[in-house]
PDB file of C-alpha atoms in Angstrom:
ATOM      1  CA  MET A   1     116.835  94.099  82.933  1.00 65.00           C
ATOM      2  CA  PHE A   2     113.824  91.801  83.251  1.00 68.00           C
ATOM      3  CA  GLY A   3     112.395  89.854  86.107  1.00 71.00           C
ATOM      4  CA  PRO A   4     109.171  88.390  87.340  1.00 73.00           C
ATOM      5  CA  VAL A   5     106.631  90.929  88.534  1.00 74.00           C
ATOM      6  CA  VAL A   6     103.746  90.156  90.783  1.00 76.00           C
ATOM      7  CA  THR A   7     100.955  92.605  91.472  1.00 76.00           C
ATOM      8  CA  ILE A   8      97.868  92.429  93.629  1.00 85.00           C
ATOM      9  CA  LEU A   9      94.892  94.512  92.593  1.00 88.00           C
ATOM     10  CA  GLY A  10      91.317  94.562  93.989  1.00 92.00           C
ATOM     11  CA  TYR A  11      88.417  93.791  91.685  1.00 94.00           C
ATOM     12  CA  ASP A  12      84.612  93.978  91.856  1.00 96.00           C
ATOM     13  CA  SER A  13      83.696  90.793  89.936  1.00 96.00           C
ATOM     14  CA  VAL A  14      85.242  87.940  87.979  1.00 96.00           C
ATOM     15  CA  ASP A  15      84.542  89.852  84.730  1.00 97.00           C
ATOM     16  CA  HIS A  16      86.380  92.862  86.201  1.00 97.00           C
ATOM     17  CA  ALA A  17      89.359  90.625  87.255  1.00 95.00           C
ATOM     18  CA  VAL A  18      89.644  89.215  83.672  1.00 96.00           C
ATOM     19  CA  GLU A  19      89.433  92.717  82.247  1.00 97.00           C
ATOM     20  CA  ILE A  20      92.298  93.807  84.479  1.00 94.00           C
ATOM     21  CA  ALA A  21      94.349  90.774  83.626  1.00 91.00           C
ATOM     22  CA  ASN A  22      93.898  91.296  79.852  1.00 94.00           C
ATOM     23  CA  ASP A  23      94.470  95.057  79.998  1.00 93.00           C
ATOM     24  CA  THR A  24      98.162  94.765  79.094  1.00 88.00           C
ATOM     25  CA  GLU A  25     100.212  94.619  75.979  1.00 90.00           C
ATOM     26  CA  TYR A  26     101.979  91.536  77.302  1.00 83.00           C
ATOM     27  CA  GLY A  27     100.793  88.044  77.881  1.00 83.00           C
ATOM     28  CA  LEU A  28     103.508  85.671  78.931  1.00 82.00           C
ATOM     29  CA  ALA A  29     101.925  84.037  81.946  1.00 85.00           C
ATOM     30  CA  GLY A  30      99.141  84.374  84.503  1.00 88.00           C
ATOM     31  CA  TYR A  31      97.918  82.697  87.620  1.00 89.00           C
ATOM     32  CA  VAL A  32      94.453  81.807  88.931  1.00 92.00           C
ATOM     33  CA  ALA A  33      93.731  80.682  92.463  1.00 92.00           C
ATOM     34  CA  GLY A  34      90.395  79.333  93.562  1.00 93.00           C
ATOM     35  CA  ALA A  35      88.718  76.562  95.568  1.00 96.00           C
ATOM     36  CA  ASP A  36      86.294  75.677  92.713  1.00 96.00           C
ATOM     37  CA  LEU A  37      88.524  74.118  90.015  1.00 93.00           C
ATOM     38  CA  GLU A  38      85.943  74.287  87.293  1.00 94.00           C
ATOM     39  CA  LYS A  39      85.397  78.042  87.922  1.00 95.00           C
ATOM     40  CA  ALA A  40      89.146  78.605  88.028  1.00 94.00           C
ATOM     41  CA  ARG A  41      89.534  76.875  84.641  1.00 94.00           C
ATOM     42  CA  ALA A  42      86.684  78.971  83.146  1.00 95.00           C
ATOM     43  CA  VAL A  43      88.626  82.149  84.271  1.00 95.00           C
ATOM     44  CA  ALA A  44      91.926  80.814  83.068  1.00 94.00           C
ATOM     45  CA  ARG A  45      90.446  80.209  79.562  1.00 93.00           C
ATOM     46  CA  ARG A  46      89.424  83.926  79.408  1.00 95.00           C
ATOM     47  CA  ILE A  47      92.903  85.267  80.263  1.00 92.00           C
ATOM     48  CA  ARG A  48      95.018  86.238  77.228  1.00 91.00           C
ATOM     49  CA  ALA A  49      98.345  84.763  78.233  1.00 90.00           C
ATOM     50  CA  GLY A  50     100.294  81.871  76.837  1.00 85.00           C
ATOM     51  CA  TRP A  51     100.594  80.103  80.211  1.00 86.00           C
ATOM     52  CA  VAL A  52      97.982  80.243  83.007  1.00 91.00           C
ATOM     53  CA  ALA A  53      98.658  78.177  86.156  1.00 91.00           C
ATOM     54  CA  ILE A  54      95.899  77.273  88.414  1.00 93.00           C
ATOM     55  CA  ASN A  55      96.575  76.659  92.172  1.00 93.00           C
ATOM     56  CA  ASP A  56     100.289  75.995  91.853  1.00 87.00           C
ATOM     57  CA  ALA A  57     100.067  73.658  88.837  1.00 85.00           C
ATOM     58  CA  PHE A  58     103.330  73.209  86.842  1.00 83.00           C
ATOM     59  CA  ASP A  59     104.326  70.798  84.116  1.00 81.00           C
ATOM     60  CA  PHE A  60     107.417  70.967  81.905  1.00 77.00           C
ATOM     61  CA  GLY A  61     105.515  68.798  79.362  1.00 76.00           C
ATOM     62  CA  CYS A  62     103.162  71.736  78.609  1.00 79.00           C
ATOM     63  CA  PRO A  63     104.048  74.382  75.992  1.00 77.00           C
ATOM     64  CA  PHE A  64     105.368  77.650  77.420  1.00 77.00           C
ATOM     65  CA  GLY A  65     105.314  80.961  75.544  1.00 80.00           C
ATOM     66  CA  GLY A  66     103.491  84.244  75.333  1.00 75.00           C
ATOM     67  CA  TYR A  67     100.726  86.164  73.587  1.00 78.00           C
ATOM     68  CA  LYS A  68     100.788  89.730  72.299  1.00 79.00           C
ATOM     69  CA  LYS A  69     104.140  91.517  72.851  1.00 76.00           C
ATOM     70  CA  SER A  70     105.446  88.566  74.850  1.00 76.00           C
ATOM     71  CA  GLY A  71     105.954  86.706  71.614  1.00 72.00           C
ATOM     72  CA  ASN A  72     104.341  83.727  69.894  1.00 70.00           C
ATOM     73  CA  GLY A  73     107.072  81.054  70.074  1.00 70.00           C
ATOM     74  CA  ARG A  74     106.665  77.966  72.313  1.00 72.00           C
ATOM     75  CA  GLU A  75     109.105  76.002  74.363  1.00 72.00           C
ATOM     76  CA  TRP A  76     108.706  72.689  76.185  1.00 70.00           C
ATOM     77  CA  GLY A  77     106.259  69.957  75.272  1.00 69.00           C
ATOM     78  CA  GLU A  78     105.267  68.974  71.716  1.00 73.00           C
ATOM     79  CA  PHE A  79     104.744  72.532  70.578  1.00 69.00           C
ATOM     80  CA  GLY A  80     108.356  73.351  71.427  1.00 67.00           C
ATOM     81  CA  PHE A  81     109.446  71.133  68.544  1.00 69.00           C
ATOM     82  CA  HIS A  82     107.487  73.047  65.931  1.00 71.00           C
ATOM     83  CA  GLU A  83     110.171  75.790  65.883  1.00 69.00           C
ATOM     84  CA  TYR A  84     112.636  73.296  64.545  1.00 65.00           C
ATOM     85  CA  LEU A  85     110.325  71.719  61.903  1.00 70.00           C
ATOM     86  CA  GLU A  86     109.582  72.880  58.422  1.00 70.00           C
ATOM     87  CA  THR A  87     106.077  72.378  57.066  1.00 72.00           C
ATOM     88  CA  LYS A  88     105.455  71.876  53.339  1.00 67.00           C
ATOM     89  CA  ALA A  89     102.231  71.924  51.426  1.00 71.00           C
ATOM     90  CA  ILE A  90     102.026  70.270  48.044  1.00 68.00           C
ATOM     91  CA  LEU A  91      98.947  71.089  46.018  1.00 72.00           C
ATOM     92  CA  GLY A  92      97.762  69.325  42.875  1.00 66.00           C
TER      93      GLY A  92
END
């Protein structure tokens, strides 16, 4: 059985929080909350997950999929179409 899991852990600094977030073999999704949007975006860029929402953001037009053992495929948005396409390279 699988379901969403939410954990709340204390941290000493932003670097420590990112270290905690990335210390997993999975990377489907993450969440960053913060009043300073630019700082929240900087933290989100450092998290190794395929989908990182900031302050309740959501958009079906964005690609959804994981990193690490959460898989590499993508659904939704333009990247969701790549699974159904075949790419050919012709050289010479």
